[in-house]
PDB file of C-alpha atoms in Angstrom:
ATOM      1  CA  MET A   1       0.000   0.000   0.000  1.00 50.00           C
ATOM      2  CA  ALA A   2       1.441   3.369  -0.980  1.00 51.00           C
ATOM      3  CA  PHE A   3       1.116   6.331   1.340  1.00 55.00           C
ATOM      4  CA  THR A   4      -0.800   9.045  -0.502  1.00 50.00           C
ATOM      5  CA  TYR A   5      -0.176  12.554   0.741  1.00 47.00           C
ATOM      6  CA  GLY A   6      -3.126  14.918   0.728  1.00 44.00           C
ATOM      7  CA  ARG A   7      -5.751  12.300   1.660  1.00 46.00           C
ATOM      8  CA  ALA A   8      -8.421  12.984   4.246  1.00 47.00           C
ATOM      9  CA  PRO A   9      -7.973  10.209   6.813  1.00 53.00           C
ATOM     10  CA  ARG A  10      -9.589   9.957  10.224  1.00 54.00           C
ATOM     11  CA  ILE A  11      -6.957   9.949  12.960  1.00 52.00           C
ATOM     12  CA  TRP A  12      -8.318   8.434  16.187  1.00 53.00           C
ATOM     13  CA  GLY A  13     -11.908   9.518  15.808  1.00 48.00           C
ATOM     14  CA  ILE A  14     -11.429  12.784  13.923  1.00 43.00           C
ATOM     15  CA  VAL A  15     -12.863  12.960  10.419  1.00 45.00           C
ATOM     16  CA  ARG A  16     -12.015  15.751   8.014  1.00 45.00           C
ATOM     17  CA  PRO A  17     -14.942  16.302   5.606  1.00 47.00           C
ATOM     18  CA  VAL A  18     -14.150  15.453   2.025  1.00 49.00           C
ATOM     19  CA  SER A  19     -15.228  18.953   0.941  1.00 52.00           C
ATOM     20  CA  THR A  20     -12.692  20.653   3.215  1.00 54.00           C
ATOM     21  CA  PRO A  21      -9.887  22.248   1.168  1.00 63.00           C
ATOM     22  CA  SER A  22      -6.633  20.372   1.617  1.00 69.00           C
ATOM     23  CA  LEU A  23      -3.014  21.230   1.140  1.00 77.00           C
ATOM     24  CA  PRO A  24      -1.443  20.210  -2.156  1.00 85.00           C
ATOM     25  CA  ALA A  25       0.137  16.775  -1.841  1.00 85.00           C
ATOM     26  CA  ALA A  26       3.640  18.152  -2.285  1.00 87.00           C
ATOM     27  CA  ALA A  27       3.129  20.735   0.466  1.00 89.00           C
ATOM     28  CA  PHE A  28       1.659  18.168   2.844  1.00 89.00           C
ATOM     29  CA  ARG A  29       4.611  15.891   2.221  1.00 90.00           C
ATOM     30  CA  LEU A  30       7.044  18.679   3.064  1.00 93.00           C
ATOM     31  CA  LEU A  31       5.146  19.459   6.274  1.00 93.00           C
ATOM     32  CA  PHE A  32       5.046  15.823   7.343  1.00 94.00           C
ATOM     33  CA  GLU A  33       8.694  15.155   6.619  1.00 96.00           C
ATOM     34  CA  ALA A  34       9.744  18.349   8.431  1.00 96.00           C
ATOM     35  CA  ALA A  35       7.694  17.557  11.551  1.00 95.00           C
ATOM     36  CA  PRO A  36       9.850  18.129  14.653  1.00 95.00           C
ATOM     37  CA  ASP A  37       9.033  14.736  16.174  1.00 95.00           C
ATOM     38  CA  PRO A  38      10.071  11.293  14.900  1.00 97.00           C
ATOM     39  CA  TYR A  39       7.178   9.689  12.982  1.00 98.00           C
ATOM     40  CA  LEU A  40       6.980   6.462  11.006  1.00 97.00           C
ATOM     41  CA  VAL A  41       3.838   5.544   9.038  1.00 98.00           C
ATOM     42  CA  LEU A  42       3.016   1.865   8.620  1.00 98.00           C
ATOM     43  CA  ALA A  43       0.561   0.033   6.388  1.00 98.00           C
ATOM     44  CA  PRO A  44      -1.594  -2.626   8.117  1.00 98.00           C
ATOM     45  CA  ASP A  45       0.895  -5.291   6.979  1.00 98.00           C
ATOM     46  CA  LEU A  46       3.603  -3.286   8.842  1.00 98.00           C
ATOM     47  CA  THR A  47       5.328  -2.097   5.689  1.00 98.00           C
ATOM     48  CA  ILE A  48       6.963   1.318   6.104  1.00 98.00           C
ATOM     49  CA  VAL A  49       5.188   3.811   3.850  1.00 97.00           C
ATOM     50  CA  ALA A  50       6.390   7.203   5.116  1.00 97.00           C
ATOM     51  CA  VAL A  51       8.892   8.628   7.579  1.00 98.00           C
ATOM     52  CA  SER A  52       9.748  12.040   8.980  1.00 98.00           C
ATOM     53  CA  ASP A  53      13.235  13.524   8.804  1.00 98.00           C
ATOM     54  CA  ALA A  54      13.405  13.521  12.602  1.00 97.00           C
ATOM     55  CA  TYR A  55      12.821   9.758  12.641  1.00 98.00           C
ATOM     56  CA  LEU A  56      15.571   9.239  10.090  1.00 98.00           C
ATOM     57  CA  ARG A  57      17.999  11.248  12.215  1.00 97.00           C
ATOM     58  CA  ALA A  58      17.030   9.429  15.404  1.00 96.00           C
ATOM     59  CA  THR A  59      17.496   5.992  13.855  1.00 97.00           C
ATOM     60  CA  MET A  60      20.473   6.760  11.575  1.00 96.00           C
ATOM     61  CA  THR A  61      18.534   5.591   8.512  1.00 97.00           C
ATOM     62  CA  GLN A  62      17.811   6.917   5.029  1.00 96.00           C
ATOM     63  CA  ARG A  63      14.334   7.281   3.548  1.00 97.00           C
ATOM     64  CA  GLU A  64      15.116   5.557   0.260  1.00 97.00           C
ATOM     65  CA  ARG A  65      16.528   2.552   2.097  1.00 96.00           C
ATOM     66  CA  ILE A  66      13.604   1.902   4.437  1.00 98.00           C
ATOM     67  CA  VAL A  67      10.357   2.999   2.729  1.00 98.00           C
ATOM     68  CA  GLY A  68       8.628   0.012   1.164  1.00 98.00           C
ATOM     69  CA  ARG A  69      10.329  -2.498   3.452  1.00 98.00           C
ATOM     70  CA  ALA A  70       8.933  -4.516   6.365  1.00 98.00           C
ATOM     71  CA  LEU A  71       9.334  -2.790   9.734  1.00 98.00           C
ATOM     72  CA  PHE A  72      11.138  -5.623  11.489  1.00 98.00           C
ATOM     73  CA  GLU A  73      13.408  -6.231   8.516  1.00 97.00           C
ATOM     74  CA  VAL A  74      14.676  -2.671   8.911  1.00 97.00           C
ATOM     75  CA  PHE A  75      14.648  -2.706  12.719  1.00 97.00           C
ATOM     76  CA  PRO A  76      15.475  -6.202  14.001  1.00 97.00           C
ATOM     77  CA  ASP A  77      16.518  -7.072  17.534  1.00 97.00           C
ATOM     78  CA  ASN A  78      20.195  -6.743  18.387  1.00 96.00           C
ATOM     79  CA  PRO A  79      21.541 -10.270  17.750  1.00 96.00           C
ATOM     80  CA  ALA A  80      24.265  -9.677  20.359  1.00 95.00           C
ATOM     81  CA  ASP A  81      21.650  -9.160  23.100  1.00 96.00           C
ATOM     82  CA  PRO A  82      19.994 -12.467  24.036  1.00 95.00           C
ATOM     83  CA  ALA A  83      17.567 -10.601  26.312  1.00 95.00           C
ATOM     84  CA  ALA A  84      16.327  -8.265  23.553  1.00 95.00           C
ATOM     85  CA  GLU A  85      12.540  -7.898  23.563  1.00 96.00           C
ATOM     86  CA  GLY A  86      12.098  -4.844  21.356  1.00 96.00           C
ATOM     87  CA  VAL A  87      10.624  -6.654  18.361  1.00 98.00           C
ATOM     88  CA  ARG A  88       8.288  -8.779  20.481  1.00 97.00           C
ATOM     89  CA  ASN A  89       6.991  -5.821  22.499  1.00 98.00           C
ATOM     90  CA  LEU A  90       6.514  -3.528  19.515  1.00 98.00           C
ATOM     91  CA  LYS A  91       4.779  -6.273  17.541  1.00 98.00           C
ATOM     92  CA  ALA A  92       2.393  -6.842  20.460  1.00 98.00           C
ATOM     93  CA  SER A  93       1.586  -3.122  20.629  1.00 98.00           C
ATOM     94  CA  LEU A  94       0.950  -2.887  16.885  1.00 98.00           C
ATOM     95  CA  GLU A  95      -1.297  -5.941  17.056  1.00 98.00           C
ATOM     96  CA  GLN A  96      -3.301  -4.173  19.779  1.00 97.00           C
ATOM     97  CA  VAL A  97      -3.802  -1.212  17.458  1.00 98.00           C
ATOM     98  CA  LEU A  98      -4.732  -3.422  14.504  1.00 98.00           C
ATOM     99  CA  ASN A  99      -7.118  -5.617  16.476  1.00 97.00           C
ATOM    100  CA  HIS A 100      -8.807  -3.026  18.702  1.00 97.00           C
ATOM    101  CA  HIS A 101      -8.462   0.175  16.632  1.00 97.00           C
ATOM    102  CA  VAL A 102      -7.210   2.227  19.584  1.00 96.00           C
ATOM    103  CA  PRO A 103      -3.889   3.966  20.269  1.00 97.00           C
ATOM    104  CA  ASP A 104      -1.328   2.160  22.396  1.00 97.00           C
ATOM    105  CA  ALA A 105       1.252   4.029  24.483  1.00 96.00           C
ATOM    106  CA  MET A 106       4.096   1.682  25.321  1.00 96.00           C
ATOM    107  CA  PRO A 107       6.320   1.866  28.397  1.00 94.00           C
ATOM    108  CA  VAL A 108       9.947   2.785  27.790  1.00 93.00           C
ATOM    109  CA  GLN A 109      11.546   0.146  25.575  1.00 94.00           C
ATOM    110  CA  LYS A 110      15.145  -0.921  25.121  1.00 95.00           C
ATOM    111  CA  TYR A 111      15.429  -1.236  21.352  1.00 97.00           C
ATOM    112  CA  ASP A 112      18.940  -1.062  19.909  1.00 96.00           C
ATOM    113  CA  ILE A 113      19.385   0.247  16.383  1.00 95.00           C
ATOM    114  CA  ARG A 114      21.864  -0.612  13.681  1.00 95.00           C
ATOM    115  CA  ARG A 115      24.661   1.832  13.013  1.00 94.00           C
ATOM    116  CA  PRO A 116      25.497   2.481   9.368  1.00 91.00           C
ATOM    117  CA  GLN A 117      28.821   1.091   8.227  1.00 89.00           C
ATOM    118  CA  SER A 118      30.102   4.652   7.974  1.00 88.00           C
ATOM    119  CA  ALA A 119      29.595   4.919  11.760  1.00 86.00           C
ATOM    120  CA  GLY A 120      31.317   1.630  12.524  1.00 89.00           C
ATOM    121  CA  GLY A 121      28.450  -0.819  12.029  1.00 92.00           C
ATOM    122  CA  GLY A 122      27.008  -2.997  14.774  1.00 95.00           C
ATOM    123  CA  PHE A 123      24.202  -1.905  17.074  1.00 96.00           C
ATOM    124  CA  GLU A 124      23.832   1.091  19.370  1.00 95.00           C
ATOM    125  CA  GLU A 125      22.010   0.827  22.683  1.00 95.00           C
ATOM    126  CA  ARG A 126      18.860   2.979  22.712  1.00 95.00           C
ATOM    127  CA  PHE A 127      15.778   3.467  24.877  1.00 94.00           C
ATOM    128  CA  TRP A 128      12.511   4.763  23.422  1.00 96.00           C
ATOM    129  CA  SER A 129       9.076   5.955  24.500  1.00 95.00           C
ATOM    130  CA  PRO A 130       6.728   4.844  21.658  1.00 96.00           C
ATOM    131  CA  VAL A 131       3.073   5.581  20.883  1.00 97.00           C
ATOM    132  CA  ASN A 132       1.197   3.790  18.098  1.00 98.00           C
ATOM    133  CA  THR A 133      -1.936   5.445  16.701  1.00 97.00           C
ATOM    134  CA  PRO A 134      -4.456   4.116  14.146  1.00 97.00           C
ATOM    135  CA  VAL A 135      -5.500   6.158  11.100  1.00 97.00           C
ATOM    136  CA  PHE A 136      -8.858   5.443   9.455  1.00 96.00           C
ATOM    137  CA  ASP A 137     -10.419   6.323   6.125  1.00 94.00           C
ATOM    138  CA  GLU A 138     -13.882   7.840   5.824  1.00 92.00           C
ATOM    139  CA  SER A 139     -15.528   4.410   5.951  1.00 94.00           C
ATOM    140  CA  GLY A 140     -13.834   3.556   9.252  1.00 94.00           C
ATOM    141  CA  ALA A 141     -11.291   1.109   7.822  1.00 96.00           C
ATOM    142  CA  LEU A 142      -7.854   1.199   9.387  1.00 97.00           C
ATOM    143  CA  ILE A 143      -5.444   2.257   6.657  1.00 97.00           C
ATOM    144  CA  TYR A 144      -2.272   3.284   8.516  1.00 97.00           C
ATOM    145  CA  ILE A 145      -0.576   3.230  11.896  1.00 98.00           C
ATOM    146  CA  VAL A 146       1.447   6.251  12.979  1.00 98.00           C
ATOM    147  CA  HIS A 147       4.413   5.121  15.075  1.00 98.00           C
ATOM    148  CA  ARG A 148       5.784   8.038  17.103  1.00 97.00           C
ATOM    149  CA  VAL A 149       8.872   7.652  19.256  1.00 97.00           C
ATOM    150  CA  GLU A 150      10.886   9.742  21.672  1.00 94.00           C
ATOM    151  CA  ASP A 151      14.526   8.863  22.234  1.00 94.00           C
ATOM    152  CA  VAL A 152      14.893   8.756  26.029  1.00 91.00           C
ATOM    153  CA  THR A 153      18.306   7.083  26.088  1.00 90.00           C
ATOM    154  CA  ALA A 154      20.110   9.928  27.869  1.00 84.00           C
ATOM    155  CA  MET A 155      17.359  10.244  30.470  1.00 80.00           C
ATOM    156  CA  HIS A 156      17.413   6.489  31.057  1.00 75.00           C
ATOM    157  CA  PHE A 157      21.108   6.545  31.850  1.00 71.00           C
ATOM    158  CA  VAL A 158      20.693   9.584  34.107  1.00 77.00           C
ATOM    159  CA  THR A 159      17.923   7.942  36.127  1.00 72.00           C
ATOM    160  CA  ASP A 160      19.869   4.688  36.258  1.00 64.00           C
ATOM    161  CA  ARG A 161      22.883   6.584  37.602  1.00 69.00           C
ATOM    162  CA  LEU A 162      20.701   8.356  40.163  1.00 65.00           C
ATOM    163  CA  ASP A 163      19.242   5.020  41.264  1.00 66.00           C
ATOM    164  CA  LYS A 164      22.756   3.828  42.035  1.00 67.00           C
ATOM    165  CA  LEU A 165      23.890   7.077  43.649  1.00 65.00           C
ATOM    166  CA  PHE A 166      20.831   7.244  45.884  1.00 62.00           C
ATOM    167  CA  ALA A 167      20.609   3.551  46.718  1.00 68.00           C
ATOM    168  CA  GLY A 168      19.203   3.434  50.247  1.00 62.00           C
ATOM    169  CA  HIS A 169      17.958   7.018  50.039  1.00 62.00           C
ATOM    170  CA  ALA A 170      14.578   6.525  48.415  1.00 64.00           C
ATOM    171  CA  PRO A 171      12.969   9.748  49.753  1.00 67.00           C
ATOM    172  CA  ALA A 172      15.710  11.921  48.249  1.00 59.00           C
ATOM    173  CA  LEU A 173      15.499  10.099  44.914  1.00 55.00           C
ATOM    174  CA  SER A 174      11.716  10.454  44.886  1.00 64.00           C
ATOM    175  CA  LEU A 175      12.019  14.195  45.462  1.00 62.00           C
ATOM    176  CA  LEU A 176      14.425  14.527  42.549  1.00 59.00           C
ATOM    177  CA  ARG A 177      12.142  12.607  40.230  1.00 58.00           C
ATOM    178  CA  ASN A 178       9.060  14.544  41.305  1.00 59.00           C
ATOM    179  CA  ALA A 179      10.880  17.820  40.704  1.00 55.00           C
ATOM    180  CA  GLY A 180      11.306  16.758  37.077  1.00 52.00           C
ATOM    181  CA  MET A 181      14.403  15.569  35.283  1.00 49.00           C
ATOM    182  CA  ASP A 182      14.159  18.566  32.966  1.00 48.00           C
ATOM    183  CA  LEU A 183      15.427  20.642  35.911  1.00 43.00           C
ATOM    184  CA  VAL A 184      18.457  18.388  36.144  1.00 42.00           C
ATOM    185  CA  ASP A 185      19.103  18.908  32.457  1.00 45.00           C
ATOM    186  CA  ARG A 186      18.702  22.700  32.641  1.00 42.00           C
ATOM    187  CA  GLN A 187      21.178  22.968  35.503  1.00 41.00           C
ATOM    188  CA  GLY A 188      23.780  21.066  33.533  1.00 43.00           C
ATOM    189  CA  TRP A 189      24.015  18.112  35.874  1.00 42.00           C
ATOM    190  CA  VAL A 190      23.333  15.413  33.296  1.00 44.00           C
ATOM    191  CA  LYS A 191      26.908  15.027  32.091  1.00 42.00           C
ATOM    192  CA  SER A 192      28.345  15.161  35.583  1.00 43.00           C
ATOM    193  CA  VAL A 193      25.872  12.558  36.833  1.00 44.00           C
ATOM    194  CA  LEU A 194      26.688  10.271  33.919  1.00 42.00           C
ATOM    195  CA  ALA A 195      30.395  10.717  34.593  1.00 44.00           C
ATOM    196  CA  GLY A 196      29.849   9.969  38.266  1.00 46.00           C
ATOM    197  CA  ARG A 197      31.159  13.334  39.461  1.00 40.00           C
ATOM    198  CA  ALA A 198      27.963  14.764  40.948  1.00 40.00           C
ATOM    199  CA  MET A 199      26.404  14.177  44.381  1.00 41.00           C
ATOM    200  CA  ARG A 200      28.955  11.691  45.690  1.00 39.00           C
TER     201      ARG A 200
END
């Protein structure tokens, strides 16, 4: 199934009337691909049909090399990690969307990605916060799934480091988390925490 820009799909219960003026297909494509967040659009058979530039940057991939291919062919589990569950968990979430026609927000997932050969090859450890959302046509048929991710790798390592630093001091750790990790980032503590130089 090809992704047709300029259509009038229903995204999680919202229908745009057919008579509503729409952007030209070329303009819509530019807007989608320039979206600030990482988006991947999947056909119901989990073939990749469209991708935003932000997603390409986050996953070190190229549009012409992934569009038209099966999702898990492009993004397999890391073969060097016997405990990898990324493919299984994402497949289960997508099946929920396909079977029940509702969005599915996944918990943070460890899902390593392949580095291009120009970056040394192999896999790079990554953690993601994914949301999968169904897209329907005017008749109510599910035609696409929008897979949105947020790369939370840096935050994962910060919180992991804090867990170790504050082992046995749960109230202090809880206060830090409730204050919001964005405060930690703004005050420039992230690098020092990762390096083990802060709050010893």
